[in-house]
């Protein structure tokens, strides 16, 4: 694969339009396809505006912007992708629809073209099963907004040829991205490891230990997170966040660690989806935004410790199950969701024994399997070893 290789992008929505921009910025000719041609027109018009802003800011030269824009051409039917060396799909999150699409794509492209899905929650292996040559199928999971967030999770299915994974990761590096290779397991790295940031914060609220603005402020001021969980859920959309939570929980065969909450379900049912509907956990009536409370340092510390213990446990467990290396998990959380530090390096600051003790106290207090410590956390605590240093 070279910068001259043609990239096909299917789905011109939020993700597909961003991915097309990234590929074109790296110099590739890009063919952009959507079942709704107006979606492609809209994506190109919006790209035009983005590029114009970059030119005005002086970050991009006028001729470079024009060249980038000209490298993306609309495709009207799947057969228009005939010359593509790599096709990245970013359509509706539906297994049946994705499988049907890839059967058509496979018939249209050369036998050595790579096929990739941008799925967030489906099994890569299950989509690949629709292909006659599943060995050339993989997942390239970009983050929103794709032009800005560097992380790409590169995920092989059961039948994927690992040489294609190496080539795809190299290509992502050439696009200026940070690839991390991970196993085909629910939520990959980020959507799995980040679950407690939302789930445990909601638990703290549901128990009446603290109000939402207090929890948000604690995680911002004492935790160093850019946004608190409730304001972040409002930004992502409570419908989207709830779907991810429920999908991960179901895909883990109802492991209580990922159990969704009534609090979030009721938000969705009431239509309080967040910023996009003007109301979520907060009301967005005026531009001033949400008032920030003052939080007692001791309370902030307690909140951060509980949420962080759950996050660290999740990250350690992902290492334990071989989802990815400790270094890649830390990279994923800092490059994909802007965490202030990698969770495993963060854990090492106080040592695994401290976090084990926090989890054991929670498990003792609640008697729930939700708080069970990962075997890796326990081992690191007992041996006094680093979590970040684990392979
Ligand atoms: N939005 C995110 O934050 C995010 C992040 C990472 C991955 N993803 C994944 O990316 C994919 C797309 O998500 P999105 O948010 O961009 O969705 P979107 O709704 O913004 O865009 C999807 C586009 O696909 C088109 N489409 C639907 N079926 C099609 C078909 N059969 N052939 C061609 N085009 C078709 C639709 O017309 C629409 O324009 C999903 O698999 C999603 O899980 C989303």
Coordinates of C-alpha atoms and ligand atoms in Angstrom, one line a residue:
X1 CA 0.0 0.0 0.0
X2 CA 1.4 3.4 -1.0
X3 CA 0.1 7.0 -0.9
X4 CA -1.1 6.4 -4.4
X5 CA -3.3 3.5 -3.4
X6 CA -7.0 4.2 -3.9
X7 CA -9.2 4.1 -0.8
X8 CA -12.9 3.4 -0.9
X9 CA -15.0 4.8 2.0
X10 CA -18.6 3.6 2.4
X11 CA -20.9 5.6 4.5
X12 CA -20.6 9.4 4.3
X13 CA -21.9 10.1 7.8
X14 CA -20.0 11.3 10.9
X15 CA -17.2 8.7 10.6
X16 CA -17.0 8.0 6.9
X17 CA -16.7 11.7 6.0
X18 CA -13.9 12.1 8.6
X19 CA -12.1 9.0 7.4
X20 CA -12.3 10.1 3.8
X21 CA -10.7 13.5 4.8
X22 CA -7.9 11.7 6.7
X23 CA -7.1 9.4 3.7
X24 CA -7.2 12.3 1.2
X25 CA -5.0 14.4 3.5
X26 CA -2.5 11.6 3.4
X27 CA -2.5 11.9 -0.5
X28 CA -4.7 9.0 -1.5
X29 CA -7.4 9.2 -4.2
X30 CA -10.6 8.5 -2.3
X31 CA -14.0 7.2 -3.5
X32 CA -16.8 8.0 -1.2
X33 CA -20.1 6.0 -1.4
X34 CA -23.4 6.3 0.4
X35 CA -26.8 4.8 -0.4
X36 CA -28.0 8.4 -0.1
X37 CA -26.1 10.5 -2.6
X38 CA -27.1 13.6 -0.8
X39 CA -25.1 12.4 2.2
X40 CA -21.9 12.4 0.0
X41 CA -22.8 15.9 -1.2
X42 CA -23.3 17.1 2.4
X43 CA -20.0 15.5 3.5
X44 CA -18.1 17.3 0.6
X45 CA -19.8 20.6 1.3
X46 CA -18.9 20.4 5.0
X47 CA -15.3 19.3 4.1
X48 CA -15.1 22.4 1.9
X49 CA -16.0 24.6 4.9
X50 CA -13.5 22.8 7.2
X51 CA -10.7 23.2 4.7
X52 CA -11.6 26.9 4.1
X53 CA -11.3 27.5 7.9
X54 CA -7.9 25.8 7.9
X55 CA -6.8 28.0 5.1
X56 CA -8.0 31.1 6.9
X57 CA -6.2 30.1 10.0
X58 CA -3.0 29.5 8.0
X59 CA -2.7 25.8 8.9
X60 CA -3.3 24.7 5.3
X61 CA -2.2 26.3 2.0
X62 CA -5.0 27.1 -0.5
X63 CA -3.7 24.9 -3.3
X64 CA -3.1 22.0 -0.8
X65 CA -6.7 22.4 0.4
X66 CA -8.0 22.3 -3.2
X67 CA -5.9 19.3 -4.0
X68 CA -7.1 17.5 -0.9
X69 CA -10.8 18.2 -1.8
X70 CA -10.2 17.1 -5.5
X71 CA -8.8 13.8 -4.4
X72 CA -12.2 12.7 -3.0
X73 CA -14.7 11.7 -5.7
X74 CA -18.3 10.5 -5.2
X75 CA -19.1 6.9 -6.0
X76 CA -22.7 6.1 -6.9
X77 CA -22.7 2.3 -6.8
X78 CA -20.5 -0.4 -5.2
X79 CA -19.1 -1.2 -8.6
X80 CA -17.5 2.3 -8.7
X81 CA -15.1 0.9 -6.0
X82 CA -13.6 -1.5 -8.6
X83 CA -10.1 0.1 -8.5
X84 CA -9.8 0.4 -4.7
X85 CA -6.9 -1.2 -2.8
X86 CA -8.6 -0.7 0.6
X87 CA -12.2 -0.2 1.4
X88 CA -13.3 1.1 4.8
X89 CA -16.9 0.8 5.7
X90 CA -18.6 3.2 8.1
X91 CA -22.4 2.6 7.6
X92 CA -25.2 1.8 10.0
X93 CA -24.2 -0.5 12.9
X94 CA -26.2 -3.6 11.8
X95 CA -24.6 -7.0 11.3
X96 CA -26.9 -8.1 8.5
X97 CA -26.6 -4.9 6.5
X98 CA -22.8 -4.9 6.9
X99 CA -22.5 -8.5 5.8
X100 CA -24.6 -8.0 2.7
X101 CA -22.6 -4.9 1.8
X102 CA -19.2 -6.7 2.1
X103 CA -20.4 -9.5 -0.2
X104 CA -21.1 -6.9 -2.9
X105 CA -17.8 -5.1 -2.2
X106 CA -15.8 -8.3 -2.4
X107 CA -17.3 -9.0 -5.8
X108 CA -16.3 -5.5 -7.0
X109 CA -12.7 -5.0 -5.8
X110 CA -9.5 -6.8 -6.8
X111 CA -8.7 -10.0 -5.0
X112 CA -5.8 -8.5 -3.1
X113 CA -7.7 -5.4 -1.9
X114 CA -8.1 -5.1 1.9
X115 CA -11.5 -4.8 3.5
X116 CA -12.1 -2.9 6.7
X117 CA -15.0 -2.1 9.0
X118 CA -15.2 0.8 11.4
X119 CA -17.7 -1.0 13.6
X120 CA -17.7 0.0 17.3
X121 CA -19.5 -3.0 18.8
X122 CA -20.0 -5.8 16.3
X123 CA -17.7 -8.9 16.1
X124 CA -15.1 -8.4 13.4
X125 CA -15.1 -12.2 12.9
X126 CA -18.9 -12.2 12.4
X127 CA -18.8 -9.6 9.6
X128 CA -15.7 -11.3 8.0
X129 CA -17.7 -14.5 7.9
X130 CA -19.7 -13.0 5.0
X131 CA -16.6 -12.8 2.9
X132 CA -15.2 -15.5 0.6
X133 CA -11.7 -14.3 1.7
X134 CA -12.0 -13.4 5.4
X135 CA -8.2 -13.4 5.7
X136 CA -8.1 -9.9 4.1
X137 CA -10.8 -8.5 6.4
X138 CA -10.1 -6.4 9.5
X139 CA -11.4 -3.6 11.6
X140 CA -10.0 -0.1 11.6
X141 CA -11.8 1.6 14.5
X142 CA -11.4 5.4 14.3
X143 CA -12.6 7.8 16.9
X144 CA -14.9 10.8 16.5
X145 CA -13.8 13.2 15.2
X146 CA -11.6 11.1 13.0
X147 CA -9.5 14.0 11.6
X148 CA -8.6 15.1 15.1
X149 CA -8.3 12.0 17.3
X150 CA -5.1 10.0 16.6
X151 CA -6.1 6.6 17.9
X152 CA -7.1 3.8 15.5
X153 CA -7.8 0.3 17.0
X154 CA -6.6 -2.3 14.5
X155 CA -8.5 -5.5 15.0
X156 CA -8.0 -8.8 13.3
X157 CA -10.9 -11.3 13.0
X158 CA -10.3 -15.0 13.7
X159 CA -9.3 -15.6 10.0
X160 CA -7.4 -12.4 9.3
X161 CA -3.9 -12.8 7.9
X162 CA -1.6 -11.0 10.4
X163 CA 0.6 -9.7 7.6
X164 CA -2.5 -7.5 6.7
X165 CA -2.7 -6.3 10.3
X166 CA 1.0 -5.2 10.1
X167 CA 0.4 -3.5 6.8
X168 CA -2.8 -1.7 8.0
X169 CA -1.0 -0.5 11.2
X170 CA 1.8 0.9 9.0
X171 CA -0.7 2.6 6.8
X172 CA -2.3 4.2 9.8
X173 CA 1.1 5.5 10.9
X174 CA 1.6 6.9 7.4
X175 CA -1.7 8.7 7.9
X176 CA -0.4 10.3 11.1
X177 CA -2.5 8.1 13.3
X178 CA -1.6 6.0 16.4
X179 CA -2.6 2.4 15.7
X180 CA -3.0 -0.1 18.5
X181 CA -3.6 -3.8 17.7
X182 CA -6.2 -5.5 19.9
X183 CA -8.2 -8.7 20.1
X184 CA -11.7 -9.0 18.6
X185 CA -13.5 -8.7 22.0
X186 CA -16.5 -6.5 22.9
X187 CA -15.7 -2.8 23.0
X188 CA -12.1 -3.5 21.8
X189 CA -9.9 -1.4 24.2
X190 CA -11.5 2.0 24.6
X191 CA -15.2 1.2 24.7
X192 CA -14.5 -1.6 27.2
X193 CA -11.9 0.1 29.5
X194 CA -13.9 3.4 29.7
X195 CA -17.2 1.8 30.9
X196 CA -16.6 2.4 34.6
X197 CA -16.0 6.1 34.1
X198 CA -19.7 6.4 33.3
X199 CA -21.1 3.3 35.2
X200 CA -19.3 3.8 38.5
X201 CA -20.1 7.5 38.5
X202 CA -23.8 6.8 38.0
X203 CA -23.6 4.3 40.9
X204 CA -22.1 7.0 43.1
X205 CA -25.0 9.3 42.1
X206 CA -27.7 6.6 42.5
X207 CA -26.5 5.7 46.0
X208 CA -26.9 9.4 46.9
X209 CA -23.3 9.8 47.8
X210 CA -22.9 12.9 45.6
X211 CA -24.8 14.9 43.0
X212 CA -23.8 14.9 39.3
X213 CA -22.1 18.3 39.3
X214 CA -20.1 17.3 42.3
X215 CA -19.0 14.0 40.7
X216 CA -18.1 15.9 37.5
X217 CA -16.1 18.5 39.3
X218 CA -14.3 15.9 41.4
X219 CA -13.1 14.0 38.3
X220 CA -12.1 17.2 36.6
X221 CA -10.3 18.9 39.5
X222 CA -8.9 16.0 41.5
X223 CA -8.8 13.5 38.7
X224 CA -7.5 15.7 35.9
X225 CA -10.0 14.5 33.4
X226 CA -10.9 17.1 30.8
X227 CA -14.6 16.5 31.3
X228 CA -16.7 14.9 34.0
X229 CA -18.7 11.8 33.2
X230 CA -22.2 13.4 33.2
X231 CA -21.2 16.3 31.0
X232 CA -19.4 13.9 28.7
X233 CA -22.4 11.6 28.4
X234 CA -24.5 14.7 27.5
X235 CA -22.0 15.6 24.8
X236 CA -21.7 12.0 23.4
X237 CA -25.5 11.6 23.6
X238 CA -27.2 9.5 26.3
X239 CA -28.8 7.3 23.6
X240 CA -25.4 6.5 22.1
X241 CA -23.6 6.0 25.4
X242 CA -26.5 3.8 26.7
X243 CA -26.4 1.7 23.5
X244 CA -22.6 1.1 23.9
X245 CA -23.1 0.2 27.6
X246 CA -25.9 -2.2 26.8
X247 CA -24.1 -3.8 23.8
X248 CA -20.9 -4.4 25.8
X249 CA -22.9 -5.9 28.7
X250 CA -24.8 -8.2 26.4
X251 CA -21.7 -9.1 24.4
X252 CA -20.0 -10.1 27.7
X253 CA -22.8 -12.5 28.4
X254 CA -24.3 -10.2 31.0
X255 CA -21.2 -9.8 33.2
X256 CA -22.4 -7.6 36.1
X257 CA -19.3 -5.4 35.8
X258 CA -20.9 -3.8 32.7
X259 CA -24.5 -3.7 33.9
X260 CA -26.4 -0.6 32.6
X261 CA -28.2 1.7 35.0
X262 CA -31.9 2.7 35.3
X263 CA -30.7 6.3 35.6
X264 CA -29.3 6.3 32.1
X265 CA -32.2 4.3 30.7
X266 CA -34.7 6.8 32.0
X267 CA -32.8 9.6 30.5
X268 CA -33.0 8.0 27.1
X269 CA -36.7 7.1 27.6
X270 CA -37.5 10.7 28.4
X271 CA -35.7 12.0 25.4
X272 CA -33.2 13.9 27.5
X273 CA -30.4 12.8 25.2
X274 CA -27.9 15.6 26.1
X275 CA -26.7 18.7 24.3
X276 CA -28.3 17.7 21.0
X277 CA -31.8 17.9 22.6
X278 CA -31.0 20.9 24.9
X279 CA -31.3 18.7 28.0
X280 CA -29.7 15.6 29.4
X281 CA -28.3 15.3 32.9
X282 CA -27.9 19.1 32.7
X283 CA -30.1 21.7 31.0
X284 CA -28.4 23.7 28.2
X285 CA -30.7 26.7 28.2
X286 CA -28.1 29.4 28.1
X287 CA -24.6 29.8 26.7
X288 CA -23.2 30.2 30.2
X289 CA -23.3 26.4 30.5
X290 CA -23.2 24.5 33.7
X291 CA -22.2 26.1 37.0
X292 CA -19.2 24.4 38.7
X293 CA -19.6 23.6 42.4
X294 CA -16.9 23.8 45.0
X295 CA -16.1 20.3 46.2
X296 CA -14.4 19.4 49.5
X297 CA -11.0 17.9 48.7
X298 CA -11.7 14.8 50.8
X299 CA -15.0 14.1 48.9
X300 CA -13.3 14.7 45.6
X301 CA -10.6 12.3 46.6
X302 CA -13.1 9.5 47.5
X303 CA -15.0 9.9 44.3
X304 CA -11.8 9.8 42.1
X305 CA -10.4 6.9 44.0
X306 CA -13.5 4.7 43.5
X307 CA -13.9 5.5 39.8
X308 CA -10.2 5.2 39.1
X309 CA -10.0 1.9 41.0
X310 CA -12.7 0.5 38.7
X311 CA -11.0 1.9 35.6
X312 CA -7.6 0.5 36.6
X313 CA -9.2 -2.9 37.3
X314 CA -10.8 -2.9 33.9
X315 CA -7.5 -2.0 32.2
X316 CA -5.6 -4.6 34.2
X317 CA -8.2 -7.2 33.2
X318 CA -7.9 -6.3 29.6
X319 CA -4.2 -7.0 29.9
X320 CA -4.9 -10.2 31.7
X321 CA -7.1 -11.5 28.9
X322 CA -4.6 -10.5 26.3
X323 CA -6.8 -7.9 24.6
X324 CA -3.7 -5.7 24.1
X325 CA -0.4 -4.9 25.8
X326 CA -0.4 -2.6 28.9
X327 CA 1.5 0.0 26.9
X328 CA -1.1 -0.1 24.1
X329 CA -4.0 0.1 26.5
X330 CA -2.5 3.2 28.1
X331 CA -1.8 4.7 24.6
X332 CA -5.4 3.9 23.6
X333 CA -6.9 5.7 26.6
X334 CA -4.7 8.8 26.2
X335 CA -5.0 9.1 22.4
X336 CA -8.6 7.9 21.9
X337 CA -10.4 9.5 24.8
X338 CA -7.9 12.0 26.1
X339 CA -7.4 10.6 29.6
X340 CA -4.8 12.6 31.5
X341 CA -2.6 9.6 32.0
X342 CA -2.5 6.0 31.0
X343 CA -4.4 3.9 33.6
X344 CA -1.7 1.3 34.2
X345 CA 1.1 3.8 34.6
X346 CA -1.3 5.8 36.8
X347 CA -1.9 2.6 38.9
X348 CA 1.8 2.2 39.4
X349 CA 2.1 5.6 41.1
X350 CA 0.4 4.2 44.2
X351 CA 1.1 0.6 43.5
X352 CA -1.3 -2.3 42.7
X353 CA -1.8 -3.2 46.4
X354 CA -3.5 0.2 47.0
X355 CA -6.0 -0.4 44.2
X356 CA -6.6 -4.0 45.2
X357 CA -7.5 -2.8 48.7
X358 CA -10.0 -0.2 47.3
X359 CA -11.7 -2.9 45.2
X360 CA -11.8 -5.4 48.0
X361 CA -13.4 -2.9 50.3
X362 CA -16.0 -2.2 47.7
X363 CA -16.6 -5.9 47.1
X364 CA -16.9 -6.5 50.8
X365 CA -19.3 -3.6 51.2
X366 CA -21.6 -4.5 48.3
X367 CA -21.1 -8.2 48.0
X368 CA -21.2 -7.8 44.2
X369 CA -19.2 -9.5 41.5
X370 CA -19.1 -6.1 39.8
X371 CA -16.2 -5.2 42.1
X372 CA -14.1 -8.5 41.7
X373 CA -10.4 -7.6 41.3
X374 CA -8.7 -8.8 38.2
X375 CA -6.4 -11.7 38.8
X376 CA -3.6 -9.6 37.3
X377 CA -4.2 -6.7 39.8
X378 CA -4.1 -9.3 42.6
X379 CA -0.9 -10.9 41.3
X380 CA 0.8 -7.5 40.8
X381 CA -0.2 -6.5 44.4
X382 CA 1.1 -9.7 45.9
X383 CA 4.3 -9.6 44.0
X384 CA 4.8 -5.9 44.3
X385 CA 5.3 -5.5 40.6
X386 CA 4.4 -2.9 38.0
X387 CA 1.1 -3.1 36.1
X388 CA 2.4 -0.9 33.2
X389 CA 5.4 -3.2 32.8
X390 CA 3.2 -6.2 32.1
X391 CA 3.1 -7.7 28.6
Ligands
LIG1 N1 -20.1 8.1 15.6 C1 -19.1 7.6 16.3 O1 -18.7 8.2 17.3 C2 -18.4 6.4 15.9 C3 -17.1 6.1 16.3 C4 -16.4 5.0 15.9 C5 -17.1 4.1 15.1 N2 -18.4 4.3 14.7 C6 -19.0 3.3 13.8 O2 -19.0 3.9 12.5 C7 -20.1 3.4 11.7 C8 -20.8 4.6 11.2 O3 -21.2 5.5 12.3 P1 -21.6 7.0 12.0 O4 -21.8 7.6 13.4 O5 -20.7 7.6 11.0 O6 -23.1 6.9 11.3 P2 -23.9 7.9 10.5 O7 -25.3 7.6 10.7 O8 -23.4 9.3 10.8 O9 -23.5 7.6 9.0 C9 -23.8 6.4 8.4 C10 -24.0 6.6 6.9 O10 -24.1 5.3 6.2 C11 -25.0 5.4 5.2 N3 -25.5 4.0 4.9 C12 -26.3 3.3 5.6 N4 -26.4 2.0 5.0 C13 -25.6 2.1 3.9 C14 -25.3 1.1 2.9 N5 -25.8 -0.1 3.0 N6 -24.4 1.4 2.0 C15 -23.9 2.7 1.9 N7 -24.2 3.6 2.8 C16 -25.0 3.3 3.8 C17 -26.1 6.3 5.7 O11 -26.9 6.9 4.7 C18 -25.3 7.4 6.5 O12 -25.0 8.5 5.7 C19 -20.9 2.5 12.7 O13 -20.5 1.2 12.4 C20 -20.5 3.0 14.0 O14 -20.6 2.0 15.0 C21 -19.1 5.4 15.1

